[in-house]
Structures are given as structure tokens and as C-alpha cells.
Coordinates of C-alpha atoms in Angstrom, one line a residue:
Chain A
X1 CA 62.4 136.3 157.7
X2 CA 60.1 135.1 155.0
X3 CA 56.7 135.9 155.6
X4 CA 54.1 132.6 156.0
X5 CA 51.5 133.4 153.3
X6 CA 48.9 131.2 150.8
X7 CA 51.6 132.1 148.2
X8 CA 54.7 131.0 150.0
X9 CA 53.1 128.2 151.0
X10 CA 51.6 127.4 146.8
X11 CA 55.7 128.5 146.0
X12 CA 57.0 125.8 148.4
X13 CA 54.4 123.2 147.1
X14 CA 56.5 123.2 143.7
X15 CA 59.7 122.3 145.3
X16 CA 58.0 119.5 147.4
X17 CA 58.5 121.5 150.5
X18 CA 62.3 120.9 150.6
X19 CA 63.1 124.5 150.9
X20 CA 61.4 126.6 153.6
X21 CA 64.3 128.8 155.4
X22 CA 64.7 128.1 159.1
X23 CA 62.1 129.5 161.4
X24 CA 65.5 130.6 163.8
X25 CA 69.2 130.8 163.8
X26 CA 71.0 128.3 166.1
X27 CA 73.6 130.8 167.4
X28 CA 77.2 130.2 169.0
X29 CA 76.4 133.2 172.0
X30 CA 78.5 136.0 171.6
X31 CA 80.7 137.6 174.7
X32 CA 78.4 139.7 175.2
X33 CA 75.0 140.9 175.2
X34 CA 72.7 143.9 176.2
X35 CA 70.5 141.5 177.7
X36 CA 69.9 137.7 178.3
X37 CA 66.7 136.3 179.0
X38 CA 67.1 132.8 181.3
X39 CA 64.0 130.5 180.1
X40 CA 63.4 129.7 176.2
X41 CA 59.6 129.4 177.0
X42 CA 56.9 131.5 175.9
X43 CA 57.1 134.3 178.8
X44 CA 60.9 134.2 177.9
X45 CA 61.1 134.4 174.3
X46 CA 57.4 137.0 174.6
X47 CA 60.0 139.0 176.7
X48 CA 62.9 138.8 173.7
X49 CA 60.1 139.5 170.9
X50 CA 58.8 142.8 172.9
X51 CA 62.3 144.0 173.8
X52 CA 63.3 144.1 170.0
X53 CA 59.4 145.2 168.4
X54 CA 58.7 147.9 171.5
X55 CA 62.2 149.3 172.9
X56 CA 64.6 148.7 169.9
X57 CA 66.7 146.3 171.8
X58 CA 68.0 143.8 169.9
X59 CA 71.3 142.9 171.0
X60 CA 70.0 140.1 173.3
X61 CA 70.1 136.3 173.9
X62 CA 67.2 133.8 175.1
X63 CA 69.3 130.6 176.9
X64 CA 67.4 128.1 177.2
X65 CA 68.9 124.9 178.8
X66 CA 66.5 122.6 176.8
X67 CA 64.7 123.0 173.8
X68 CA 62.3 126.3 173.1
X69 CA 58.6 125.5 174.6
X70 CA 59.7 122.1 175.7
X71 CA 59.0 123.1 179.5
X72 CA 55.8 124.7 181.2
X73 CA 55.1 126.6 178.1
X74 CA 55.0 123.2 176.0
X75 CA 52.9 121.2 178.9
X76 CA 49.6 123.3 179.9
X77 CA 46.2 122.6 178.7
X78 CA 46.5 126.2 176.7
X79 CA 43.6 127.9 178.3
X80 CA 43.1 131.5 177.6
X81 CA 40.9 134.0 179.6
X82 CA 41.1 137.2 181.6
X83 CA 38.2 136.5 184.1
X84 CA 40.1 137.8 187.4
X85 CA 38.5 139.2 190.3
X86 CA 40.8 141.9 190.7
X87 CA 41.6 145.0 189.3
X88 CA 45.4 144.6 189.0
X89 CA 44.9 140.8 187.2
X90 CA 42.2 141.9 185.0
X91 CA 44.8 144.5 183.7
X92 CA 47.4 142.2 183.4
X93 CA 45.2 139.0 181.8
X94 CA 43.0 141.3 180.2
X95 CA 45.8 143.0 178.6
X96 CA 47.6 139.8 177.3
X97 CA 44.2 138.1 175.6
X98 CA 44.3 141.7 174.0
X99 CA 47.5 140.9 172.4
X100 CA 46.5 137.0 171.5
X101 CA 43.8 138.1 169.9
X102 CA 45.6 140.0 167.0
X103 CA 49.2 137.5 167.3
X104 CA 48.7 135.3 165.1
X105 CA 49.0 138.5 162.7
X106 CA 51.7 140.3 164.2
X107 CA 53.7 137.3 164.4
X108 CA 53.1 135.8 160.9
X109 CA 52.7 132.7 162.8
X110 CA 49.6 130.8 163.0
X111 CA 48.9 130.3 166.9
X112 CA 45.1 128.7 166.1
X113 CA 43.7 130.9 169.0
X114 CA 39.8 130.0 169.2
X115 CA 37.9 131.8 171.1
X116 CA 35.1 129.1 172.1
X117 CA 34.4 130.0 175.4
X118 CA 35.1 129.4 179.0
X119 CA 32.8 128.5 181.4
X120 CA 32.9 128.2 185.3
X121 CA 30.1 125.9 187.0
X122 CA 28.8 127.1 189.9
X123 CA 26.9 123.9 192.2
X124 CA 25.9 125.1 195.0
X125 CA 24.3 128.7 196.9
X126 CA 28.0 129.4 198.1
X127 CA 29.3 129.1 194.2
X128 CA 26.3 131.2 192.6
X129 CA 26.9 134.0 195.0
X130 CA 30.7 134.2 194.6
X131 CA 29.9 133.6 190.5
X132 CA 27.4 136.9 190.8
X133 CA 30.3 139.5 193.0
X134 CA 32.3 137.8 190.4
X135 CA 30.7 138.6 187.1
X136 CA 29.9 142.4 188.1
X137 CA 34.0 143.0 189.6
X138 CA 35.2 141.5 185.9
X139 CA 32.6 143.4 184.0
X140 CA 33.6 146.7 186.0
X141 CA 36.9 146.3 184.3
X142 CA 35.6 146.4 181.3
X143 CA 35.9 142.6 180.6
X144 CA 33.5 140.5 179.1
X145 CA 31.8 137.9 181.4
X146 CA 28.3 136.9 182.2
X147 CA 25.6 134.4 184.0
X148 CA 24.1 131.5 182.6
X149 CA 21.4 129.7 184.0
X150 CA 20.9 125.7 183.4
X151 CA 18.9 125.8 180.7
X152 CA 21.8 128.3 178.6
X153 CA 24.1 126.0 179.8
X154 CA 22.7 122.8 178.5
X155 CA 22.4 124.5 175.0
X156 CA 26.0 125.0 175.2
X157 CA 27.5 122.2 176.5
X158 CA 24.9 119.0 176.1
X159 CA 26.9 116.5 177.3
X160 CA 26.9 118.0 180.6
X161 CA 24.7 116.5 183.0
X162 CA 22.8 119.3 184.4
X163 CA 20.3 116.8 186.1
X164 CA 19.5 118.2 189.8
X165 CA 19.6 115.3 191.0
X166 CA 23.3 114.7 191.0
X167 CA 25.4 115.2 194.3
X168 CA 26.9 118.9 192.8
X169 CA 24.1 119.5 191.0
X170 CA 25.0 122.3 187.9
X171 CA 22.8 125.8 189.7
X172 CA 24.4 128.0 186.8
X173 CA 27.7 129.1 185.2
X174 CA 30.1 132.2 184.1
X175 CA 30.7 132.7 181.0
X176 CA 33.9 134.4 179.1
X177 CA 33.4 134.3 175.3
X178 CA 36.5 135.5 174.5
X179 CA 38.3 133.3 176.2
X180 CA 39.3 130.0 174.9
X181 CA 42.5 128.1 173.6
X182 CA 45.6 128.2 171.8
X183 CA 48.0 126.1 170.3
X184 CA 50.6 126.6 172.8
X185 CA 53.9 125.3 170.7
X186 CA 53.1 127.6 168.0
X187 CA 53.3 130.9 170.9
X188 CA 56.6 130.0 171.8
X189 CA 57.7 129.3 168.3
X190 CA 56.0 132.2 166.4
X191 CA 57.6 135.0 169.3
X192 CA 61.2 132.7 168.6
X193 CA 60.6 133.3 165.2
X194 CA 59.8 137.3 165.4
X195 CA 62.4 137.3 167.8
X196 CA 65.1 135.9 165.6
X197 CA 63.9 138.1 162.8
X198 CA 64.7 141.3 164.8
X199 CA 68.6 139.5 165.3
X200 CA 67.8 138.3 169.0
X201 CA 69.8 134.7 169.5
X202 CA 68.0 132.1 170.5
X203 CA 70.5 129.2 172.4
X204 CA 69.1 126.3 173.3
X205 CA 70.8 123.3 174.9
X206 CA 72.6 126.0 177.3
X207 CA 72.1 125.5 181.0
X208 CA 73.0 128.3 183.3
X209 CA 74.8 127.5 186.4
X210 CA 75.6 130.6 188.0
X211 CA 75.1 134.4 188.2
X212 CA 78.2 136.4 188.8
X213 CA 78.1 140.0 190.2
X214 CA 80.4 143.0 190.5
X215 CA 79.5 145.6 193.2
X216 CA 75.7 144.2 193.9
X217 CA 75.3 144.7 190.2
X218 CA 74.6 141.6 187.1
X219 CA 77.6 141.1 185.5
X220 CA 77.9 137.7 183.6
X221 CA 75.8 134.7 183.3
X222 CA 77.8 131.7 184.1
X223 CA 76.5 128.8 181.6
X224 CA 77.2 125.4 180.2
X225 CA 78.6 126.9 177.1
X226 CA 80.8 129.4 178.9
X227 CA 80.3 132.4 180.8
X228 CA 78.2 135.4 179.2
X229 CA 78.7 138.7 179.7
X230 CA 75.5 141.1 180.1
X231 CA 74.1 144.2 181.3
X232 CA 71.2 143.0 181.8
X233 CA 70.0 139.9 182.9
X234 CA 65.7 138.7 183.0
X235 CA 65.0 135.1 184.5
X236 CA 61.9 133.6 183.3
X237 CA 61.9 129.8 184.1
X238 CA 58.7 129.0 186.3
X239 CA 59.5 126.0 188.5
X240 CA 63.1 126.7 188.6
X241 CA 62.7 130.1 189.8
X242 CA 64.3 129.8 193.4
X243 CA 67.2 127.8 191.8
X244 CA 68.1 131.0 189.5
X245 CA 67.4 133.5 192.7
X246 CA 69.8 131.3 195.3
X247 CA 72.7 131.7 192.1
X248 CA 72.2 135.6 193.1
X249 CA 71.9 135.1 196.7
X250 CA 68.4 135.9 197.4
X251 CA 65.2 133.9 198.7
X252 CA 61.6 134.0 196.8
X253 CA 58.6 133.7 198.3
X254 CA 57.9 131.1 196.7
X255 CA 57.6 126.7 196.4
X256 CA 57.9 124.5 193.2
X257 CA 54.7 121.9 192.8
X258 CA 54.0 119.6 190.3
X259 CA 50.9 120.4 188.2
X260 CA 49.7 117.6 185.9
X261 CA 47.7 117.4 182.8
X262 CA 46.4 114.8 180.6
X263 CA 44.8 113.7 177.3
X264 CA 42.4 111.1 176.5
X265 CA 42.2 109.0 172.9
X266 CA 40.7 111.2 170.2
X267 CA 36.6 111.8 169.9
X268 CA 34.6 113.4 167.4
X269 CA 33.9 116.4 167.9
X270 CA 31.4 116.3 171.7
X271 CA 32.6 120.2 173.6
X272 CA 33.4 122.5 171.6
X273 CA 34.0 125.0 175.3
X274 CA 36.0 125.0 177.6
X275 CA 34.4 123.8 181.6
X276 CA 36.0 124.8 184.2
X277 CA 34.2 123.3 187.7
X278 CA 35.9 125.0 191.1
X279 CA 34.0 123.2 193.7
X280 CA 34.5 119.4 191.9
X281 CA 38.0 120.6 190.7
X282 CA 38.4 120.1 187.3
X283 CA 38.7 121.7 183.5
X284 CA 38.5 120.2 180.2
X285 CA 38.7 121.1 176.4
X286 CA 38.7 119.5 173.5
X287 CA 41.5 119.8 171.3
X288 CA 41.8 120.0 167.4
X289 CA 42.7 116.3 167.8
X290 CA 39.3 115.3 169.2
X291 CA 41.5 114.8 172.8
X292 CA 39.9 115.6 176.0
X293 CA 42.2 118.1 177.4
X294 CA 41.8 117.7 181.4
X295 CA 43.7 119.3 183.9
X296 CA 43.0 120.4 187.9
X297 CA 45.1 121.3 190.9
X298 CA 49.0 120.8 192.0
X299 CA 50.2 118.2 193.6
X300 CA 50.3 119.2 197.2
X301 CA 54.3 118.4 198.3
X302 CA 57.4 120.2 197.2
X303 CA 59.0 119.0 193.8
X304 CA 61.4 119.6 190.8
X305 CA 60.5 116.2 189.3
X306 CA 57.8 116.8 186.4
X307 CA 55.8 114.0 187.7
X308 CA 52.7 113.7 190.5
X309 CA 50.9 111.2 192.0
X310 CA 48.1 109.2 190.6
X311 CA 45.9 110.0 193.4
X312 CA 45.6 113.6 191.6
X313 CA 44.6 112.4 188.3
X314 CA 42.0 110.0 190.4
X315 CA 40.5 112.5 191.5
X316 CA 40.1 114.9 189.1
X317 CA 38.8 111.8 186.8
X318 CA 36.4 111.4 189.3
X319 CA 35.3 114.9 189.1
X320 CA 34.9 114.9 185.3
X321 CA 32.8 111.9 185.7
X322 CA 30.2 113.7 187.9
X323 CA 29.9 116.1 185.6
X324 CA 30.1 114.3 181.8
X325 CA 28.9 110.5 182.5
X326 CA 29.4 110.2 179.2
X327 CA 33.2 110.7 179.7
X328 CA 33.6 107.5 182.2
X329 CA 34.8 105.3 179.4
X330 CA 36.9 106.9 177.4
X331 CA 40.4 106.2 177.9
X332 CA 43.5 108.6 179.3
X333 CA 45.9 108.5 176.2
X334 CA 48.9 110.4 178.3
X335 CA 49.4 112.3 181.3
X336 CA 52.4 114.4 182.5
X337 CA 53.6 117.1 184.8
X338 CA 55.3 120.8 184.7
X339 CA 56.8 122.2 187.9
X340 CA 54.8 125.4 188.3
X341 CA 56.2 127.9 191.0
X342 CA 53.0 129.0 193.5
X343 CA 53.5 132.4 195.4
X344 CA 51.8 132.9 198.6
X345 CA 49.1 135.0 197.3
X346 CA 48.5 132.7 193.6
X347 CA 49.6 136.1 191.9
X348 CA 53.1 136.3 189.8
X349 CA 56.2 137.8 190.5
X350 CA 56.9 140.3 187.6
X351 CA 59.7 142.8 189.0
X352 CA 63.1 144.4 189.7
X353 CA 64.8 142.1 192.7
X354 CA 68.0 143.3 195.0
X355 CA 70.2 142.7 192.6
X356 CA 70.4 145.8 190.3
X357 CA 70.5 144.9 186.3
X358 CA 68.5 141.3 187.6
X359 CA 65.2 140.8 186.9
X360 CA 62.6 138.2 187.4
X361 CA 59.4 136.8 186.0
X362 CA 57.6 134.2 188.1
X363 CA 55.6 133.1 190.3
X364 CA 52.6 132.0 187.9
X365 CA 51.9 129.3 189.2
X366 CA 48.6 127.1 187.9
X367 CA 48.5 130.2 185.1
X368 CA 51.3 131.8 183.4
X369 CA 50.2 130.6 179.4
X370 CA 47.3 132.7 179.4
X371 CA 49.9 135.3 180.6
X372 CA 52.6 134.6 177.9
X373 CA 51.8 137.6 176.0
X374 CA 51.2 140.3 178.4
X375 CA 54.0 138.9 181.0
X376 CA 56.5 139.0 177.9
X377 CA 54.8 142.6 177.3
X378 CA 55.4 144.0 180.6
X379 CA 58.6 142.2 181.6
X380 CA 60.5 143.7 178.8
X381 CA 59.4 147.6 179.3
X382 CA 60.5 146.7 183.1
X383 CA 64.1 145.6 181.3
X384 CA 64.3 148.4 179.3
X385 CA 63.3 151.1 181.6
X386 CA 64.8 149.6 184.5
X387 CA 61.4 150.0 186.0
X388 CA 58.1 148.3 186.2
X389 CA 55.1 149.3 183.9
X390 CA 51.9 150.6 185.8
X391 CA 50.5 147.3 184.6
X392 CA 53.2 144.7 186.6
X393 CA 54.1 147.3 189.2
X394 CA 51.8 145.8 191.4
X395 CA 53.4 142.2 191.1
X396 CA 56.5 143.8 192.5
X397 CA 58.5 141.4 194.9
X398 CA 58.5 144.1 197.4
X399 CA 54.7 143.5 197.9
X400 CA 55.6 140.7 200.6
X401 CA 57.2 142.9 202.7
X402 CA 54.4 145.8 202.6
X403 CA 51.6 143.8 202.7
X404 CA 50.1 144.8 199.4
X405 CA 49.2 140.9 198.7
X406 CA 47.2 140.1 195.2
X407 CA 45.1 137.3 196.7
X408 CA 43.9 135.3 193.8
X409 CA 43.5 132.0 195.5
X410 CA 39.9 130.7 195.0
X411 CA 39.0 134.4 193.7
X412 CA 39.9 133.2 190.3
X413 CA 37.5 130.7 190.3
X414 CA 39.1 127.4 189.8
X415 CA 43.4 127.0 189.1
X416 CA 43.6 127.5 185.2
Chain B
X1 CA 52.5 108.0 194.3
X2 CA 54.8 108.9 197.7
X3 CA 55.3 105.7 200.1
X4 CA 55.7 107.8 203.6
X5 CA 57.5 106.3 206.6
X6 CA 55.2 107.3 209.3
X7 CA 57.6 106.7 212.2
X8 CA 54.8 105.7 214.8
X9 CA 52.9 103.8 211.9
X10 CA 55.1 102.4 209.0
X11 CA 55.4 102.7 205.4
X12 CA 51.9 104.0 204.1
X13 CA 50.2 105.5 201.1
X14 CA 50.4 109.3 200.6
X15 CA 46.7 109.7 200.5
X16 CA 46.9 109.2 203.9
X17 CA 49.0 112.4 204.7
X18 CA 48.3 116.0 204.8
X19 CA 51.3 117.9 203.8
X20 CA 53.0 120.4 205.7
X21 CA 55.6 121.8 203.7
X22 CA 59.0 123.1 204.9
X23 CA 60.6 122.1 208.2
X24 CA 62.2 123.5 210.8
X25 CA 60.8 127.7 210.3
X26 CA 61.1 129.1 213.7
X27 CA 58.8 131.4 214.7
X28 CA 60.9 135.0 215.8
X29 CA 61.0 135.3 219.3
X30 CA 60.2 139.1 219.1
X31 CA 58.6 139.8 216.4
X32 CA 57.8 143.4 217.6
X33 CA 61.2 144.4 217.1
X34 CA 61.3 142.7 213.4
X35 CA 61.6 145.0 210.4
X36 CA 58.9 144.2 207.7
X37 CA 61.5 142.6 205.7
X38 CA 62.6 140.7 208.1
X39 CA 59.1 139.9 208.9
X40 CA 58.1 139.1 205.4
X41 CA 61.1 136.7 205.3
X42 CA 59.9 134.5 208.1
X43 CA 56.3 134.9 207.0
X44 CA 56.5 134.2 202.9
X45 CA 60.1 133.7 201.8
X46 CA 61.1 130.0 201.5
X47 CA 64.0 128.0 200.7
X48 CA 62.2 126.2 198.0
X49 CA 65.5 123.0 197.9
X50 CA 65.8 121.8 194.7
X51 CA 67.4 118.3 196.1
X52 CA 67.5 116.8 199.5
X53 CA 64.4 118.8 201.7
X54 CA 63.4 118.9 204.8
X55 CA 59.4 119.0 205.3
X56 CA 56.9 118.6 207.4
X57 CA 53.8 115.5 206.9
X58 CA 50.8 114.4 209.4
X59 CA 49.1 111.4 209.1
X60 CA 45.7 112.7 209.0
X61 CA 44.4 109.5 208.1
X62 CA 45.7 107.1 210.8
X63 CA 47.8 108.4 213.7
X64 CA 47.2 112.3 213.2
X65 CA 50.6 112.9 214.4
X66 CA 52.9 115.3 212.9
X67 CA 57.0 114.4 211.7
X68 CA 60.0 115.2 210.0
X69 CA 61.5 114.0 206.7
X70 CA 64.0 114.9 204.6
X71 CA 63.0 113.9 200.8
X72 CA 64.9 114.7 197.8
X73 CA 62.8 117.1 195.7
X74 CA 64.3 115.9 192.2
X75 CA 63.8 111.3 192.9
X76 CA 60.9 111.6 195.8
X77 CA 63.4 109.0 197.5
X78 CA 63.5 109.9 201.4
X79 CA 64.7 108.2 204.5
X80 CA 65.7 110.6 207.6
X81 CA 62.6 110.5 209.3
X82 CA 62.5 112.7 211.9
X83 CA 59.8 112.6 215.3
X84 CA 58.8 116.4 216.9
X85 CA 60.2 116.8 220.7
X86 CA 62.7 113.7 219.9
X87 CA 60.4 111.3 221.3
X88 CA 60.9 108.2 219.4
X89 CA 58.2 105.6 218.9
X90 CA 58.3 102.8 220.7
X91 CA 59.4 99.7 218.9
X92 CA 57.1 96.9 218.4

């Protein structure tokens, strides 16, 4: 792998650029593998990356039955945080913004993390209250968060309209200032690239259609380029979770919604933090670009299709409105959808399942970018040691048969 | 945006629906003698169809009745509406 650096860059510069290696092989799979990760997006190729830097287990392919990133991973608004209300998600979260803050070292690769800030309104008594038991569980885990009244928040955000005379009048906000965003292309492509470096092939254009087993054991991963052999199998592929589990002859507890975000036309430079709002349902940043970047909640019906209804952007347009006037003439540029997978109690699914040498990572629903790093973390010393680490043990599958729910809905503040 | 065929009302806009997700889950008749998975299955696991799907709408905005279609998860195309109890709606 050559290393990205001011001088490769100035010794590039003098050929015109015609000569930088390939970030990653395009490999023809081999018969076999020690492991194959299902899903070339960020949690998948995080999980490749970790299995080669932290167990020495290189001998492993990433199929991915598009191109690298071009799914979920490729399609968020790239908010990071690890504001959680409980203990096992602050682990989890807090432990992946851990690793995004040092990644765009490790990796060589540049993921423009910037930690601006993100902030959760609270408008009414209701919100201010939750905010407060809030704020003191996240800071009890040793994460940063705090309170803001109006006034802070005004200096922070000016465009806001703080008036109190609106309908959801702004009472105060949270505040995490190490969270923020990231360039989300550049995570799946710099753990691709420190995963190719360590010898893991990376196959894109390769759908899988089936999972064969021997004896309630993983034994080959039937595919559009052939069938696989592997020890080891991990499925990482959001929407299409339940797709992968019926190949291996089990149910998930969970459904596929669309989840839709959009752009607006470039500004100069207006918020330069990321607003979350719960009650009016919305979140926006601004990108590098000068784009509003808005997102809000999942469509509310079953689907595979990539696409909602414009009823959801309506409203969440609405929603921004009432809280940046400013904002209601700027034009949407582009919207789109993902298919996220929501689990019963809004946390993931990181775990061993009832097929032995199968493993899954799902379930994130609304959040899994802010995950990449710590899911990929996690997922692969679950692979390796055929059993979960303390941090994901708690997202095991088996928690919807003892009862030992995660119940992030709303306690997250708003979706992410 | 979904068109719905409300079988007492006609085509109408989505907004007008609440959604009810997946038909057709039958409550166990003894769920005292259940095992927890067994349990957790009816409770939580779903069949998630990637394709044609059976689910369950009301028109909270006009009739308030609750029905049956079957809609295909990947084209949002759907026909097969279906009426709880098999009482059709009268014809007009």
C-alpha cells in the first residue's frame, strides 16, 4: 500500500497524477476462505479491516453485490455522536467515535471527521426534563454532553429562531462537542483500502443467493460468481438483513423501512453544527459543499425499494422551517432513500445466530454510520473468538427471547 | 407517495392511513404453555417479505376501518385487498 502523504502527493504532482497505485485489488474469489463478510459497506469492510489489524485473520473476502459504500453506508447524512441514554449504547457509540477520532491516522485515509457539534433542541417542559435525566445518564458514562440555555444557543447557531413566540418555541438544548460529521465515502473506502493492504479481497458486483450448511454448521456461500467455500461466514447488509437470515432458515426480529435524506443547493457558509430537533422531527448539517444536509424519520410501511413518500420530506421541510425561517427558500437539490432495518427495541443486532460459524450484524436501523467503526470493531472479535465481546454481548439476538430489550426508541433523543 | 384502495372508500392518498404492518399474526391460543422462544417469536420475530406482503392499513383519516392488502415490498404495486371478518363492502 503506498502511504497518502504531502510528499506522495508533491511526487505524483510531477507525473500529472497519472500514476497513483490502486486504492484495492479487484479480486477473482478464491475457493475458499477463512471468512467472508456479506455487505461491502462500512460495518462490513470495518469488520474485514479489524479482523486482519486485531486477530491476524487475513484470509478473508468482503462480497458485495454492488459497489463498496454505494448502499446505506453511501446514503446517510454522516452524523457522528455517542449521546445514548444507556449504558450498553454509550459503550458501543462511545467506543466507535473513540476510534473515528484517531481513523483518519490509522487508516492513512483522510475521512474529514469534524467535530463541530451536535445539538438536540428541547421545546417544551416534557423535552427539558427528559434533556436534563439525559445529560447526567451520558455524562455518568463518562461521555461528554451538556445543557444550553437560549441565549448559548443563539450564539451557536444564529440562524435559529429562538423567538418564544413560535409554536415550539426553542426552551434549551444538549450539547455533544465531540460529535459531529464525516465524509462517509471516504470510511468505507479508507477501511477497503487498509483492508486490501492486509491481503483481504474485496469483490464487488457479487450477489449472494444462498447459504448452504452441512450438519447446522456454515459451509459455502452460494453467489453470483459461484459458490464460496468458508468457515466462517458474517452478514452485514442493513435492509437486506432478513433476506440473508431466511437463506439460513431463520426469522429476525426485525422490518426493512425506507429512510430518506436530502440536500439542498449549495450556501455559504450559515451552521457550522449539527441540529437535531426530536419533538419537530428533524436534523440538519451543513456539508463542506455549503449543502443543507436534512434528514428525519422512516417511512412508516414495509419496503425494499430505496424510495419514500413525499409526504415525509413535507414534513420534515416543514419542521426545518419552524425552526430556520431563513431556510424556507432555499431549494432541495436531491433527495433519496436507504432501506434501514429497525429492530423492536431501536437497538442493533450484533451476535452469534442458530447457525453455528454464521454471524450477523444488523438491526441499526436510523443509526448504524456513527456505528461503522465500533460495529466493525466488535463484529470481528465476535468472528474470531466465536463469541461476543463484553461490548456487543448485550445486542445478542437472544435478548428477544429473555427479555433483556435495549430500548432506545425516543431515549436517543431524535432518530440520527 | 402510496395510492391505497380502501375497500369501503376507494383509491385514496397514503396520508390518509395509519399503517399496521404485517398481516395475518395470530395471537397463541395458550400462551401459558409457550416457551420464551416461542413467545419471542410471535411477539418480535417477523417475516420481513422482500416481494409480494401481506399488511395491515386503517383509514384513520376517513372511514377508520381496518383491511388487508397484499403489496409488493420491492414496486409498492398492490391489488388483493382484503376486508377483516369477510364482510365485503357494499357496492355503490
Amino acid at each position: 500500500m503506498q502511504r497518502y502523504s504531502i510528499f506522495s502527493l508533491a511526487r505524483n504532482a510531477l507525473s500529472g497524477h497519472r500514476n497513483w497505485p490502486q486504492a484495492w485489488r479487484s479480486p477473482v474469489p478464491r475457493q475458499e476462505y477463512d471468512v467472508i463478510i456479506i455487505g461491502g459497506g462500512g460495518h462490513g469492510l470495518a469488520t474485514a479491516y479489524y479482523l486482519a489489524a486485531e486477530h491476524g485473520v487475513t484470509n478473508v473476502a468482503v462480497l458485495e453485490k454492488g459497489w463498496i459504500g454505494g448502499g446505506n453506508t453511501g446514503r446517510n447524512t454522516s452524523i457522528i455522536r455517542s449521546n445514548y441514554l444507556w449504558d450498553e449504547s454509550a459503550a458501543i457509540y462511545e467506543k466507535s467515535l473513540k476510534l473515528y477520532e484517531n481513523l483518519t491516522s490509522v487508516l492513512n485515509f483522510n475521512i474529514m471527521l469534524s467535530q463541530r457539534g451536535v445539538m438536540n433542541l428541547a421545546h417544551n417542559e416534557h423535552d427539558l426534563k427528559e434533556m436534563s435525566r439525559r445529560v447526567r445518564a451520558i455524562r455518568g458514562n463518562g461521555v461528554d454532553s451538556e445543557i444550553l440555555t437560549p441565549a448559548q444557543i443563539k450564539q451557536l447557531v444564529p440562524a435559529l429562531n429562538t423567538s418564544k413566540s413560535r409554536r415550539y418555541p426553542i426552551l434549551g438544548a444538549s450539547l455533544q462537542r465531540r460529535g459531529g460529521i464525516a465524509r462517509h465515502d471516504a470510511v468505507a473506502w479508507g477501511y477497503a483500502r487498509g483492508a486490501d493492504a492486509f491481503g483481504v479481497d474485496i469483490i464487488q458486483n457479487c450477489d449472494v443467493i444462498g447459504i448452504r450448511r452441512k450438519g447446522g454448521k456454515v459451509s459455502e456461500v452460494e453467489t453470483t460468481s459461484g459458490a464460496i467455500k468458508a468457515k466462517k461466514v458474517g452478514v452485514a447488509v442493513a435492509g437486506h438483513a432478513s433476506v440473508l437470515a431466511e437463506m439460513a432458515g431463520f426469522r429476525l426480529p426485525v422490518d426493512s423501512h425506507p429512510l430518506q435524506a436530502m440536500v439542498s443547493e449549495p450556501l455559504k457558509p450559515i451552521l457550522d453544527c449539527v441540529v437535531m430537533s426530536n419533538t419537530v422531527h428533524v436534523y440538519v448539517s451543513q456539508s463542506d459543499k455549503g449543502e443543507l444536509v436534512i434528514g428525519a424519520g422512516i417511512d412508516a410501511f414495509n419496503s425494499y425499494a430505496q424510495r419514500g413518500s413525499w409526504r415525509v420530506i413535507e414534513s420534515q421541510m416543514s419542521a426545518l422551517v419552524e425552526l430556520f425561517p431563513i431556510f424556507s427558500r432555499v431549494r432541495l437539490m436531491r433527495t433519496w432513500g436507504g432501506i434501514v432495518d429497525i429492530c423492536p427495541d431501536a437497538s442493533p443486532i450484533l451476535s452469534k445466530t442458530p447457525v453455528e460459524g454464521l454471524y450477523f450484524n444488523c438491526g441499526w436501523g436510523t443509526g448504524g454510520f456513527k456505528a461503522t467503526p465500533g460495529s466493525g470493531w466488535a463484529f470481528a472479535h465476535t468472528i474470531a473468538k466465536d463469541e461476543p465481546h463484553p461490548i456487543n454481548s448485550p445486542f445478542s439476538l437472544d435478548r428477544f427471547i429473555s427479555g433483556a430489550l435495549i430500548n432506545e426508541h425516543g431515549a436517543a433523543a431524535v432518530a440520527h | 407517495m402510496l395510492l391505497i384502495q380502501c375497500p369501503y372508500c376507494g383509491p385514496r392518498d397514503e396520508s390518509e392511513f395509519d399503517y399496521g404492518g404485517e398481516a395475518d399474526i395470530v395471537r397463541p391460543k395458550n400462551p401459558e404453555k409457550l416457551s420464551d422462544a416461542e413467545w419471542a417469536d410471535y411477539v418480535f420475530f417477523r417475516t420481513n417479505t422482500k416481494g409480494r406482503f401481506k399488511e395491515r392499513w386503517v383509514h384513520t383519516h376517513g372511514c377508520g376501518r381496518w383491511f388487508k392488502i397484499v403489496r409488493n415490498t420491492t414496486t409498492h404495486e398492490h391489488g388483493d385487498v382484503t376486508v377483516f371478518g369477510g364482510v365485503e363492502p357494499e357496492a355503490e
